[in-house]
Coordinates of C-alpha atoms and ligand atoms in Angstrom, one line a residue:
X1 CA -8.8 15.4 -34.0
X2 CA -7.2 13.2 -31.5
X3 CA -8.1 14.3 -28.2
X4 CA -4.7 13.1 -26.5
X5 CA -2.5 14.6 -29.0
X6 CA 0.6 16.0 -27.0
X7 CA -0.2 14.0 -23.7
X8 CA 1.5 10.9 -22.2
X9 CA -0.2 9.0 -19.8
X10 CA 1.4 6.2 -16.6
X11 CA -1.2 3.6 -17.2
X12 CA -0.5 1.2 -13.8
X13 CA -1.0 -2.6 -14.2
X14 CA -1.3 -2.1 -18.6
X15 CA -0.6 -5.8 -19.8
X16 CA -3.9 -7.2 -19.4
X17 CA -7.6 -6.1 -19.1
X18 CA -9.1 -2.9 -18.5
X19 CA -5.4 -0.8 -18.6
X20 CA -4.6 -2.7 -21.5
X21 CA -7.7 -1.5 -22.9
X22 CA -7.2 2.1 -21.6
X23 CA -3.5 2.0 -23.8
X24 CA -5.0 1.3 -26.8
X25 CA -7.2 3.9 -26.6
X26 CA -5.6 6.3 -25.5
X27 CA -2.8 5.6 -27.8
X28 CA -5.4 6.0 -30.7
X29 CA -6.2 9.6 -29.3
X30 CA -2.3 10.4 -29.6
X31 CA -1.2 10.0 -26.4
X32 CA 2.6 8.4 -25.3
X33 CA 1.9 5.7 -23.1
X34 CA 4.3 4.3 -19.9
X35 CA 3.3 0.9 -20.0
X36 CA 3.6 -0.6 -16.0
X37 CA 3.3 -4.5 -15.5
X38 CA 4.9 -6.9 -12.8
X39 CA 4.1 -9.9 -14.9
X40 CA 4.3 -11.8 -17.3
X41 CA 6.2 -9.5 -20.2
X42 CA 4.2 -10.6 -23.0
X43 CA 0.9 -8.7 -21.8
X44 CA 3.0 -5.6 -22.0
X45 CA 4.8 -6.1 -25.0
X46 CA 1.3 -7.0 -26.7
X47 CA 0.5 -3.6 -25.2
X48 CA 3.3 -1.7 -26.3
X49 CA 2.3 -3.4 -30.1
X50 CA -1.5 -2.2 -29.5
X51 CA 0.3 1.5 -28.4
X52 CA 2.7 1.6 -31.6
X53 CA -0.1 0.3 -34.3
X54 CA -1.8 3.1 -33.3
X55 CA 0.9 5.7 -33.8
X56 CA 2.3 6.3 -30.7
X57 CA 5.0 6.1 -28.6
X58 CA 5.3 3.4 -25.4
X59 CA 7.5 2.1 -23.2
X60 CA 7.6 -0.5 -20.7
X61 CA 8.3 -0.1 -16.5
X62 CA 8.3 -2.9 -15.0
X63 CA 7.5 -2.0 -11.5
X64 CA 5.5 -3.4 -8.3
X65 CA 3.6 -0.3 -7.7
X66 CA 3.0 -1.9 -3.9
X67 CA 7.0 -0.8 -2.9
X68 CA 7.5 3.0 -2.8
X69 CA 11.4 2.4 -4.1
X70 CA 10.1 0.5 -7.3
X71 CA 7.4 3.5 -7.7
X72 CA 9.9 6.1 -7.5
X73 CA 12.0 4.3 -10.4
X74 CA 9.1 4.0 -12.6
X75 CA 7.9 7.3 -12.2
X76 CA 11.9 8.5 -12.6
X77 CA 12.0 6.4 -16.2
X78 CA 8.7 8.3 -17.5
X79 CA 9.9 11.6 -16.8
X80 CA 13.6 10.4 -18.7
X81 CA 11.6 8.8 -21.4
X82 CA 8.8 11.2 -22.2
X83 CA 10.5 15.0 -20.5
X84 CA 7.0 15.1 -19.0
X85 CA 3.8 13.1 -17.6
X86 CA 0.3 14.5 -17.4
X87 CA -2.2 12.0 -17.0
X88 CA -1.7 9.2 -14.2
X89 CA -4.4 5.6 -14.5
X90 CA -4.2 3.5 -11.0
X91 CA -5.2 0.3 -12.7
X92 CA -3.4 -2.4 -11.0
X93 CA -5.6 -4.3 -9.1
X94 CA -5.7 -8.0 -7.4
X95 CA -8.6 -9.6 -6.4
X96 CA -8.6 -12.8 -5.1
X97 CA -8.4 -13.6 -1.1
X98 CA -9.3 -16.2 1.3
X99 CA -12.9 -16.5 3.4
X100 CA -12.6 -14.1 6.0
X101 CA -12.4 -16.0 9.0
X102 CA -9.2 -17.9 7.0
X103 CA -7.5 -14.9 6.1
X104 CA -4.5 -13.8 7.5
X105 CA -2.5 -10.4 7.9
X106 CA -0.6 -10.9 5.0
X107 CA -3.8 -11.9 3.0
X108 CA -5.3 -8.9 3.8
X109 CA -2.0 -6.4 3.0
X110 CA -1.2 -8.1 0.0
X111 CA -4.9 -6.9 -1.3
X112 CA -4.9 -3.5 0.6
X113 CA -1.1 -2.8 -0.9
X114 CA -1.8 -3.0 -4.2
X115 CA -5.7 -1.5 -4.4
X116 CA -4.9 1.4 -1.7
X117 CA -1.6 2.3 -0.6
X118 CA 0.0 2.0 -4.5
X119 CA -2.6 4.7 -5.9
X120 CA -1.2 6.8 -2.7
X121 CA 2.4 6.9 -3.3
X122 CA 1.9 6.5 -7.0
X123 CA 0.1 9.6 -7.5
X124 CA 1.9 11.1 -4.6
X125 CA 5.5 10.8 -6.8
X126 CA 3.5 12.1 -9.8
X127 CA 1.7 15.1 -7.7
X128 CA 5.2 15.9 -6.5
X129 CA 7.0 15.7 -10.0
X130 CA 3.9 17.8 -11.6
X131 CA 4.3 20.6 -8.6
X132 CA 7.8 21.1 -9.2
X133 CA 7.3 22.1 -12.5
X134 CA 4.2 23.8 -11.6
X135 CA 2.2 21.8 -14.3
X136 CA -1.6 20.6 -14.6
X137 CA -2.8 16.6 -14.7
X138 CA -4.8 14.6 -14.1
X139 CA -5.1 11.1 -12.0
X140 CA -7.8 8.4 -12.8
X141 CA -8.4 5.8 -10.7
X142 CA -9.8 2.4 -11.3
X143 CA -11.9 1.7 -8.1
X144 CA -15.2 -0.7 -8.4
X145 CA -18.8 -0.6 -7.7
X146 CA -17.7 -2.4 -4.9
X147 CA -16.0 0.9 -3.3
X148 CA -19.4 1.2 -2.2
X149 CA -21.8 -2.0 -2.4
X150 CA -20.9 -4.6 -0.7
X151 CA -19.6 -7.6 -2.1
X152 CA -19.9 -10.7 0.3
X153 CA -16.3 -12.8 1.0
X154 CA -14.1 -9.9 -1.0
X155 CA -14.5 -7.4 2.6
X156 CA -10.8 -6.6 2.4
X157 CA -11.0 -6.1 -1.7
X158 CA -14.2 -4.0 -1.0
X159 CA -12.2 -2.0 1.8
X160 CA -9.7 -1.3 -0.7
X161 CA -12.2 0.4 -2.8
X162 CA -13.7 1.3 -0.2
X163 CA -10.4 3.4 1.1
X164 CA -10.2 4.7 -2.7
X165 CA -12.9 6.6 -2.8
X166 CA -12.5 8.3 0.2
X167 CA -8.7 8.8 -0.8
X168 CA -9.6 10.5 -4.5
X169 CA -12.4 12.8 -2.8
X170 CA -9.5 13.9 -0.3
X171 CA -6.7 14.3 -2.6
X172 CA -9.2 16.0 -5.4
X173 CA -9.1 18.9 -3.2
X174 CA -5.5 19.0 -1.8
X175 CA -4.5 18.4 -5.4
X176 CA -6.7 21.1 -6.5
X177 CA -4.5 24.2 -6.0
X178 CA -2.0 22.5 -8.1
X179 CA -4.2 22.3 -11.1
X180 CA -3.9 18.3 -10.8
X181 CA -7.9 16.7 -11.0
X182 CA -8.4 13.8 -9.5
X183 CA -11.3 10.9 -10.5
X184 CA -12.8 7.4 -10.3
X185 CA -13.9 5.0 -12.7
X186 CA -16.0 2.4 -10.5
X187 CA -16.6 -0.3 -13.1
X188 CA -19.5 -3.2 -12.5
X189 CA -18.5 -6.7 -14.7
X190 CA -15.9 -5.9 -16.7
X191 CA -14.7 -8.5 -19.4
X192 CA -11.0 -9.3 -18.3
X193 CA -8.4 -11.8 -16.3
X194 CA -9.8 -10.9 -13.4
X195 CA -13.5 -11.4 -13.6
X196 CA -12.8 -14.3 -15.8
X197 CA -13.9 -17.4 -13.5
X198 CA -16.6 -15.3 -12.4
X199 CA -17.6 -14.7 -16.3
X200 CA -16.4 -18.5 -17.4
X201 CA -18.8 -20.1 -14.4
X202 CA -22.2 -20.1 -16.9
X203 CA -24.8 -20.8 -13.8
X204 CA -23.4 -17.2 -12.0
X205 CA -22.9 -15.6 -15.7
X206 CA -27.0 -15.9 -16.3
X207 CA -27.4 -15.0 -12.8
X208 CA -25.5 -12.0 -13.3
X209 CA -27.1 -11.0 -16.7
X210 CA -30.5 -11.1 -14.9
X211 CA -29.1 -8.0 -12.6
X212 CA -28.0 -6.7 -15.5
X213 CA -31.0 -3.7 -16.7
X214 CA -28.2 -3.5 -20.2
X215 CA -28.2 -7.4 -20.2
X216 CA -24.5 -7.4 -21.4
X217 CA -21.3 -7.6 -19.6
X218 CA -18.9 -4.7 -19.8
X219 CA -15.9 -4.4 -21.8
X220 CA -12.5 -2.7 -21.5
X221 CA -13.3 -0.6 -24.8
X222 CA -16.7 0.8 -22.8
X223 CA -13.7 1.7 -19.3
X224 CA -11.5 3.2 -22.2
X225 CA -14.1 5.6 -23.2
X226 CA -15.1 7.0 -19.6
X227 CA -11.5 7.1 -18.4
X228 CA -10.7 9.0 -22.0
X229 CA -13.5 11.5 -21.4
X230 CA -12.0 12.6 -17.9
X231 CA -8.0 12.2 -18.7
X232 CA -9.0 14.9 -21.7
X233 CA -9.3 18.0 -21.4
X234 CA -12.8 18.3 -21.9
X235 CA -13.0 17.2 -18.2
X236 CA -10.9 20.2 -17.0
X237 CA -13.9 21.0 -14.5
X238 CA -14.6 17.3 -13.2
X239 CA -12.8 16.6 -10.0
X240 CA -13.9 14.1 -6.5
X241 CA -16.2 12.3 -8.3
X242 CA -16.8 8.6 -8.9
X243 CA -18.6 7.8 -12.3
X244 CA -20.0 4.5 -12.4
X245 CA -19.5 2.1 -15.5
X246 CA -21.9 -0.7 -15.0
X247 CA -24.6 -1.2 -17.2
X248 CA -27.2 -0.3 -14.7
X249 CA -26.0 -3.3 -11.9
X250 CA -25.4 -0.7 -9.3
X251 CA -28.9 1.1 -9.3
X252 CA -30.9 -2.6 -9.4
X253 CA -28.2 -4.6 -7.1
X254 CA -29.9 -7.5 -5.6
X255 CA -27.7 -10.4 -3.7
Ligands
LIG1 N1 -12.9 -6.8 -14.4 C1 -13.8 -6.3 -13.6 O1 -15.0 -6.7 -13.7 C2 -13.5 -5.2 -12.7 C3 -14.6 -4.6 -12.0 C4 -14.4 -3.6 -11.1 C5 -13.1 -3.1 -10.9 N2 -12.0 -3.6 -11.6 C6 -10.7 -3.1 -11.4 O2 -10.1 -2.9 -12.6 C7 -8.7 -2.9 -12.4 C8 -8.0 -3.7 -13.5 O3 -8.4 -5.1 -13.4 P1 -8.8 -6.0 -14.6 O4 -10.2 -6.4 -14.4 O5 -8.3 -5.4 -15.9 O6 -7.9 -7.3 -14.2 P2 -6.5 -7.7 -14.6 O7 -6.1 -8.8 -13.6 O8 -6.4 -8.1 -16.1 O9 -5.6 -6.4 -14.4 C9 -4.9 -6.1 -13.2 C10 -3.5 -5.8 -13.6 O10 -2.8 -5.3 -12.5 C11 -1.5 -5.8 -12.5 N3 -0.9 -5.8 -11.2 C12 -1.3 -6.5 -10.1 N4 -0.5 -6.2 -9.0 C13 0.4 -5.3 -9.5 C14 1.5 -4.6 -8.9 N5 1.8 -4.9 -7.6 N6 2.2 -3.8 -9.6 C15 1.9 -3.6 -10.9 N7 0.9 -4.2 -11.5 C16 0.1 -5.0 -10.8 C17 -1.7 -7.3 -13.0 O11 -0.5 -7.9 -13.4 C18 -2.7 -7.0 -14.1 O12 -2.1 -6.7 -15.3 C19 -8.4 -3.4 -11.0 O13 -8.1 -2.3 -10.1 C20 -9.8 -4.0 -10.6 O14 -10.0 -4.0 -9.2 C21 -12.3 -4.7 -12.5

């Protein structure tokens, strides 16, 4: 049985890494997908590919998920393309940003924009849309280990997570009432774009594998599976919760 059959899920940021990964799979379990990029188009075409070999239907927002105005269009073109949305994954993420004492304010919004205020008025728009027609979801955040462990020269990335978690366990119980659950997937060294130069660097891979107590690095198919489990409805009574996805890195982090 596919255990998205009859869903459609807004997967944020789906043309690369982890949300491309969370696409596929949840395409293969029957769910419609909205597929959201900013750039480039050919992650989310190869997306929408992924989404249709499966059997299922996709189709592509683009949309900064940092402006309110483009939010509100691409939650507007789900509801036209699909009738209805129940599941909502905040992916989109940046990462980079200068050395503290370098950075300026813009440096530090253009990180806090995307991580933290996007997930607000994106799930806000969906909450809203859901509440009108007085139907259950579910949101799904992509937060970090570094939401809570600190991360030395990322302190406004880590702030973002950092802000996440405190903004799911909030909106898990405002949401509540509404029937809407709210989660986060806090993910340790995932395989994708944006841990690449981390990954690519071999002296800092090792390094890493040695904190590693499952001596692997993570993949967007092991995400896909976690963020599956609490977008189903199996998960109906999970809500405020972070689960951790890191192949043990958290519970034996050493700098
Ligand atoms: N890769 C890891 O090891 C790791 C670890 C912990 C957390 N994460 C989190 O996972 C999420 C996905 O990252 P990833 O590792 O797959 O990297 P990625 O760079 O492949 O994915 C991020 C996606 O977000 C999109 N994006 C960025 N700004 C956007 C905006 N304003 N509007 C719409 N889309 C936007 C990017 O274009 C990209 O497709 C991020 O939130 C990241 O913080 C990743």
């Amino acid at each position: 049985m596919r255990r998205l059959q009859g869903h459609t899920a807004i997967v944020t940021g789906a043309g690369s890494g982890i949300g491309q990964g969370i696409a596929k799979r949840f395409a293969a379990e029957g769910a419609n997908i909205v597929i959201n990029y900013i750039a480039p188009l050919e992650g989310a075409q190869s997306t929408l590919h992924m989404v249709e070999a499966a059997g299922s239907q996709g189709l592509i927002v683009k949309a900064d998920v940092s402006k309110p105005n483009e939010i509100e269009r691409l939650i507007n073109q789900a509801w036209a393309g699909f009738g209805s949305v129940n599941i909502l994954i905040n992916n989109a993420g940046i990462g980079f940003e200068p050395a503290f004492l370098e950075a300026k304010e813009e440096d530090f919004y253009r990180v806090i924009d995307v991580n933290l205020k996007a997930p607000f008025f994106v799930t806000q728009a969906f909450a809203r849309k859901l509440s009108a027609e007085k139907k259950p979801g579910r949101v799904v955040n992509i937060s970090s280990i570094h939401e809570d462990i600190v991360l030395p020269g990322h302190t406004s990335y880590c702030a973002s997570k950092g802000g996440l978690r405190m903004l799911m366990r909030n909106l898990a119980v405002e949401l509540a009432a509404l029937g809407i659950t709210v989660n986060n997937i806090a993910p340790g060294a995932i395989d994708t774009p944006m841990s690449r130069p981390l990954l690519e660097n071999k002296p800092r891979r090792d390094t890493l594998l040695t904190q590693l107590p499952l001596n692997r690095i993570g993949t967007t198919e092991d995400v896909a599976a976690l963020a599956l489990f609490l977008a189903s409805d199996e998960a109906s009574y999970v809500t405020g919760a972070t689960y951790y996805i890191d192949g043990g890195l958290s519970a034996y982090y050493n700098e």
